[in-house]
């Protein structure tokens, strides 16, 4: 099977609660831009939606913003999955979404997961490197301050100066 072309202005929205209808779905996504169409395909047996729907935006940028903001967001107590929709999932009919196995987007899902994990790992490494650099900088500053204190203490205190001189003489002999 050839790789299907992704429709960049239509989003697949999975994980919908039973009480979410097309109007609620429209309201949840309208803040991101003008919506051309909202569909929640019905299960023929129950006449209820099958816990997913499609939102089609007029502009691709709006769809991208909605996906970025709404993927893993909560709606009616359920966590949403928002991805670009594949064309055959929209058409319906015999070759439509009903014919799609649940694992149809598994390859890209794993790819996205790996990219996400890699990004988190790199961010964690960067944070650790920054912390290490900050700690080294703080230590260096503290050591410099200690050195200044010792020098200042010796200058101000004649006894400390005398002790330092005795110590220096003992060390050199």
PDB file of C-alpha atoms in Angstrom:
ATOM      1  CA  UNK A   1       0.000   0.000   0.000  1.00  0.00           C
ATOM      2  CA  UNK A   2       1.413   3.408  -0.968  1.00  0.00           C
ATOM      3  CA  UNK A   3       2.019   6.006   1.731  1.00  0.00           C
ATOM      4  CA  UNK A   4      -1.123   8.112   1.970  1.00  0.00           C
ATOM      5  CA  UNK A   5      -0.877  11.863   1.563  1.00  0.00           C
ATOM      6  CA  UNK A   6      -1.639  13.658   4.811  1.00  0.00           C
ATOM      7  CA  UNK A   7      -4.240  16.406   4.659  1.00  0.00           C
ATOM      8  CA  UNK A   8      -2.629  19.280   6.491  1.00  0.00           C
ATOM      9  CA  UNK A   9      -5.822  21.225   7.187  1.00  0.00           C
ATOM     10  CA  UNK A  10      -7.902  18.302   8.501  1.00  0.00           C
ATOM     11  CA  UNK A  11      -7.274  16.918  11.983  1.00  0.00           C
ATOM     12  CA  UNK A  12      -8.185  13.550  13.417  1.00  0.00           C
ATOM     13  CA  UNK A  13      -9.399  14.002  17.008  1.00  0.00           C
ATOM     14  CA  UNK A  14      -9.471  10.774  19.033  1.00  0.00           C
ATOM     15  CA  UNK A  15     -10.502  10.005  22.603  1.00  0.00           C
ATOM     16  CA  UNK A  16     -13.791  11.915  22.546  1.00  0.00           C
ATOM     17  CA  UNK A  17     -16.115  11.478  25.519  1.00  0.00           C
ATOM     18  CA  UNK A  18     -19.584  10.152  24.673  1.00  0.00           C
ATOM     19  CA  UNK A  19     -21.275  13.502  25.442  1.00  0.00           C
ATOM     20  CA  UNK A  20     -19.051  15.439  22.993  1.00  0.00           C
ATOM     21  CA  UNK A  21     -20.973  16.269  19.828  1.00  0.00           C
ATOM     22  CA  UNK A  22     -19.989  18.137  16.653  1.00  0.00           C
ATOM     23  CA  UNK A  23     -21.052  21.457  18.179  1.00  0.00           C
ATOM     24  CA  UNK A  24     -18.842  20.952  21.282  1.00  0.00           C
ATOM     25  CA  UNK A  25     -15.953  19.796  19.086  1.00  0.00           C
ATOM     26  CA  UNK A  26     -16.410  22.926  16.940  1.00  0.00           C
ATOM     27  CA  UNK A  27     -16.382  25.142  20.056  1.00  0.00           C
ATOM     28  CA  UNK A  28     -13.214  23.467  21.382  1.00  0.00           C
ATOM     29  CA  UNK A  29     -11.278  24.069  18.127  1.00  0.00           C
ATOM     30  CA  UNK A  30     -12.654  27.436  16.900  1.00  0.00           C
ATOM     31  CA  UNK A  31     -10.140  29.495  18.978  1.00  0.00           C
ATOM     32  CA  UNK A  32      -7.413  28.346  16.557  1.00  0.00           C
ATOM     33  CA  UNK A  33      -9.056  29.626  13.361  1.00  0.00           C
ATOM     34  CA  UNK A  34     -11.956  29.370  10.924  1.00  0.00           C
ATOM     35  CA  UNK A  35     -13.394  25.869  10.686  1.00  0.00           C
ATOM     36  CA  UNK A  36     -14.708  24.523   7.397  1.00  0.00           C
ATOM     37  CA  UNK A  37     -16.193  21.270   8.680  1.00  0.00           C
ATOM     38  CA  UNK A  38     -16.604  19.065  11.769  1.00  0.00           C
ATOM     39  CA  UNK A  39     -17.547  15.375  11.523  1.00  0.00           C
ATOM     40  CA  UNK A  40     -18.053  12.716  14.191  1.00  0.00           C
ATOM     41  CA  UNK A  41     -18.756   9.474  12.272  1.00  0.00           C
ATOM     42  CA  UNK A  42     -21.544   7.426  13.855  1.00  0.00           C
ATOM     43  CA  UNK A  43     -21.499   3.768  14.735  1.00  0.00           C
ATOM     44  CA  UNK A  44     -24.343   2.341  12.626  1.00  0.00           C
ATOM     45  CA  UNK A  45     -25.435  -0.044  15.406  1.00  0.00           C
ATOM     46  CA  UNK A  46     -25.611   2.440  18.297  1.00  0.00           C
ATOM     47  CA  UNK A  47     -26.039   5.711  16.346  1.00  0.00           C
ATOM     48  CA  UNK A  48     -23.412   7.223  18.660  1.00  0.00           C
ATOM     49  CA  UNK A  49     -20.071   8.559  17.506  1.00  0.00           C
ATOM     50  CA  UNK A  50     -17.147   6.160  17.682  1.00  0.00           C
ATOM     51  CA  UNK A  51     -15.130   8.367  20.115  1.00  0.00           C
ATOM     52  CA  UNK A  52     -13.313  10.213  17.335  1.00  0.00           C
ATOM     53  CA  UNK A  53     -13.992  12.984  14.883  1.00  0.00           C
ATOM     54  CA  UNK A  54     -12.480  15.222  12.219  1.00  0.00           C
ATOM     55  CA  UNK A  55     -12.042  18.989  12.259  1.00  0.00           C
ATOM     56  CA  UNK A  56     -11.216  20.697   8.948  1.00  0.00           C
ATOM     57  CA  UNK A  57      -9.766  24.215   9.107  1.00  0.00           C
ATOM     58  CA  UNK A  58      -9.727  26.697   6.231  1.00  0.00           C
ATOM     59  CA  UNK A  59      -6.017  27.386   6.841  1.00  0.00           C
ATOM     60  CA  UNK A  60      -3.203  24.834   7.336  1.00  0.00           C
ATOM     61  CA  UNK A  61      -1.505  27.083   9.920  1.00  0.00           C
ATOM     62  CA  UNK A  62      -4.648  27.058  12.060  1.00  0.00           C
ATOM     63  CA  UNK A  63      -4.805  23.257  11.888  1.00  0.00           C
ATOM     64  CA  UNK A  64      -1.134  23.066  12.933  1.00  0.00           C
ATOM     65  CA  UNK A  65      -1.738  25.432  15.875  1.00  0.00           C
ATOM     66  CA  UNK A  66      -4.810  23.442  16.951  1.00  0.00           C
ATOM     67  CA  UNK A  67      -2.873  20.166  16.776  1.00  0.00           C
ATOM     68  CA  UNK A  68       0.031  21.610  18.805  1.00  0.00           C
ATOM     69  CA  UNK A  69      -2.300  22.953  21.484  1.00  0.00           C
ATOM     70  CA  UNK A  70      -5.015  20.282  21.622  1.00  0.00           C
ATOM     71  CA  UNK A  71      -3.003  17.042  21.370  1.00  0.00           C
ATOM     72  CA  UNK A  72      -3.029  15.553  24.908  1.00  0.00           C
ATOM     73  CA  UNK A  73      -5.443  18.267  26.073  1.00  0.00           C
ATOM     74  CA  UNK A  74      -8.484  17.295  28.142  1.00  0.00           C
ATOM     75  CA  UNK A  75     -12.087  17.628  26.946  1.00  0.00           C
ATOM     76  CA  UNK A  76     -14.939  16.421  29.150  1.00  0.00           C
ATOM     77  CA  UNK A  77     -12.456  14.502  31.314  1.00  0.00           C
ATOM     78  CA  UNK A  78     -10.887  12.580  28.425  1.00  0.00           C
ATOM     79  CA  UNK A  79      -7.391  13.139  26.993  1.00  0.00           C
ATOM     80  CA  UNK A  80      -7.509  13.913  23.276  1.00  0.00           C
ATOM     81  CA  UNK A  81      -5.237  12.593  20.553  1.00  0.00           C
ATOM     82  CA  UNK A  82      -4.935  15.104  17.721  1.00  0.00           C
ATOM     83  CA  UNK A  83      -3.078  14.283  14.475  1.00  0.00           C
ATOM     84  CA  UNK A  84      -3.307  15.179  10.809  1.00  0.00           C
ATOM     85  CA  UNK A  85      -6.026  13.050   9.206  1.00  0.00           C
ATOM     86  CA  UNK A  86      -5.372  10.647   6.348  1.00  0.00           C
ATOM     87  CA  UNK A  87      -7.692  11.148   3.338  1.00  0.00           C
ATOM     88  CA  UNK A  88      -9.334   7.711   3.432  1.00  0.00           C
ATOM     89  CA  UNK A  89     -10.336   8.253   7.042  1.00  0.00           C
ATOM     90  CA  UNK A  90     -12.420  11.247   5.943  1.00  0.00           C
ATOM     91  CA  UNK A  91     -14.211   9.793   2.909  1.00  0.00           C
ATOM     92  CA  UNK A  92     -16.034   7.072   4.806  1.00  0.00           C
ATOM     93  CA  UNK A  93     -17.737   4.289   2.873  1.00  0.00           C
ATOM     94  CA  UNK A  94     -16.300   0.831   2.329  1.00  0.00           C
ATOM     95  CA  UNK A  95     -12.700   1.998   1.891  1.00  0.00           C
ATOM     96  CA  UNK A  96     -12.988   4.773   4.470  1.00  0.00           C
ATOM     97  CA  UNK A  97     -12.161   4.971   8.150  1.00  0.00           C
ATOM     98  CA  UNK A  98     -14.140   1.821   8.924  1.00  0.00           C
ATOM     99  CA  UNK A  99     -11.697  -0.158   6.762  1.00  0.00           C
ATOM    100  CA  UNK A 100      -8.659   1.292   8.564  1.00  0.00           C
ATOM    101  CA  UNK A 101      -7.047  -0.989  11.145  1.00  0.00           C
ATOM    102  CA  UNK A 102      -6.446   0.627  14.512  1.00  0.00           C
ATOM    103  CA  UNK A 103      -2.679   0.292  14.016  1.00  0.00           C
ATOM    104  CA  UNK A 104      -2.694   2.129  10.647  1.00  0.00           C
ATOM    105  CA  UNK A 105      -0.739   5.085  12.052  1.00  0.00           C
ATOM    106  CA  UNK A 106       1.443   3.000  14.404  1.00  0.00           C
ATOM    107  CA  UNK A 107       4.643   3.597  12.391  1.00  0.00           C
ATOM    108  CA  UNK A 108       4.357   7.360  12.525  1.00  0.00           C
ATOM    109  CA  UNK A 109       3.220   7.183  16.161  1.00  0.00           C
ATOM    110  CA  UNK A 110       6.389   5.328  17.170  1.00  0.00           C
ATOM    111  CA  UNK A 111       8.454   7.774  15.126  1.00  0.00           C
ATOM    112  CA  UNK A 112       6.807  10.709  16.886  1.00  0.00           C
ATOM    113  CA  UNK A 113       7.325   9.036  20.287  1.00  0.00           C
ATOM    114  CA  UNK A 114      11.019   8.464  19.551  1.00  0.00           C
ATOM    115  CA  UNK A 115      11.453  12.070  18.396  1.00  0.00           C
ATOM    116  CA  UNK A 116       9.712  13.300  21.550  1.00  0.00           C
ATOM    117  CA  UNK A 117      11.862  11.081  23.808  1.00  0.00           C
ATOM    118  CA  UNK A 118      15.052  12.172  21.999  1.00  0.00           C
ATOM    119  CA  UNK A 119      14.075  15.826  22.406  1.00  0.00           C
ATOM    120  CA  UNK A 120      13.382  15.325  26.135  1.00  0.00           C
ATOM    121  CA  UNK A 121      16.725  13.511  26.556  1.00  0.00           C
ATOM    122  CA  UNK A 122      18.615  16.343  24.831  1.00  0.00           C
ATOM    123  CA  UNK A 123      16.787  18.932  26.945  1.00  0.00           C
ATOM    124  CA  UNK A 124      17.652  17.001  30.124  1.00  0.00           C
ATOM    125  CA  UNK A 125      21.325  16.815  29.064  1.00  0.00           C
ATOM    126  CA  UNK A 126      21.335  20.555  28.365  1.00  0.00           C
ATOM    127  CA  UNK A 127      19.764  21.277  31.766  1.00  0.00           C
ATOM    128  CA  UNK A 128      22.345  19.065  33.504  1.00  0.00           C
ATOM    129  CA  UNK A 129      25.213  20.767  31.642  1.00  0.00           C
ATOM    130  CA  UNK A 130      23.850  24.199  32.579  1.00  0.00           C
ATOM    131  CA  UNK A 131      23.531  23.180  36.239  1.00  0.00           C
ATOM    132  CA  UNK A 132      27.092  21.841  36.284  1.00  0.00           C
ATOM    133  CA  UNK A 133      28.401  25.035  34.706  1.00  0.00           C
ATOM    134  CA  UNK A 134      26.456  27.162  37.213  1.00  0.00           C
ATOM    135  CA  UNK A 135      27.779  25.110  40.152  1.00  0.00           C
ATOM    136  CA  UNK A 136      31.366  25.441  38.910  1.00  0.00           C
ATOM    137  CA  UNK A 137      30.880  29.177  38.468  1.00  0.00           C
ATOM    138  CA  UNK A 138      29.402  29.496  41.992  1.00  0.00           C
ATOM    139  CA  UNK A 139      32.312  27.485  43.463  1.00  0.00           C
ATOM    140  CA  UNK A 140      34.854  29.652  41.653  1.00  0.00           C
ATOM    141  CA  UNK A 141      33.160  32.820  42.903  1.00  0.00           C
ATOM    142  CA  UNK A 142      33.034  31.438  46.460  1.00  0.00           C
ATOM    143  CA  UNK A 143      36.743  30.506  46.304  1.00  0.00           C
ATOM    144  CA  UNK A 144      37.626  33.975  45.020  1.00  0.00           C
ATOM    145  CA  UNK A 145      35.607  35.536  47.840  1.00  0.00           C
ATOM    146  CA  UNK A 146      37.338  33.270  50.399  1.00  0.00           C
ATOM    147  CA  UNK A 147      40.734  34.288  49.017  1.00  0.00           C
ATOM    148  CA  UNK A 148      39.783  37.965  49.258  1.00  0.00           C
ATOM    149  CA  UNK A 149      38.562  37.472  52.851  1.00  0.00           C
ATOM    150  CA  UNK A 150      41.828  35.812  53.907  1.00  0.00           C
ATOM    151  CA  UNK A 151      43.888  38.589  52.295  1.00  0.00           C
ATOM    152  CA  UNK A 152      41.710  41.279  53.888  1.00  0.00           C
ATOM    153  CA  UNK A 153      41.771  39.590  57.298  1.00  0.00           C
ATOM    154  CA  UNK A 154      45.565  39.414  57.241  1.00  0.00           C
ATOM    155  CA  UNK A 155      45.901  43.073  56.248  1.00  0.00           C
ATOM    156  CA  UNK A 156      43.567  44.309  58.986  1.00  0.00           C
ATOM    157  CA  UNK A 157      44.747  42.061  61.799  1.00  0.00           C
ATOM    158  CA  UNK A 158      48.389  42.529  62.948  1.00  0.00           C
ATOM    159  CA  UNK A 159      48.277  39.211  64.884  1.00  0.00           C
ATOM    160  CA  UNK A 160      47.086  37.317  61.801  1.00  0.00           C
ATOM    161  CA  UNK A 161      49.856  38.978  59.778  1.00  0.00           C
ATOM    162  CA  UNK A 162      52.453  37.937  62.383  1.00  0.00           C
ATOM    163  CA  UNK A 163      51.093  34.345  62.421  1.00  0.00           C
ATOM    164  CA  UNK A 164      51.206  34.216  58.620  1.00  0.00           C
ATOM    165  CA  UNK A 165      54.810  35.410  58.637  1.00  0.00           C
ATOM    166  CA  UNK A 166      55.787  32.766  61.251  1.00  0.00           C
ATOM    167  CA  UNK A 167      54.015  30.090  59.205  1.00  0.00           C
ATOM    168  CA  UNK A 168      55.805  31.237  56.038  1.00  0.00           C
ATOM    169  CA  UNK A 169      59.168  31.165  57.852  1.00  0.00           C
ATOM    170  CA  UNK A 170      58.465  27.676  59.227  1.00  0.00           C
ATOM    171  CA  UNK A 171      57.416  26.408  55.810  1.00  0.00           C
ATOM    172  CA  UNK A 172      60.516  27.784  54.119  1.00  0.00           C
ATOM    173  CA  UNK A 173      62.931  26.346  56.697  1.00  0.00           C
TER     174      UNK A 173
END
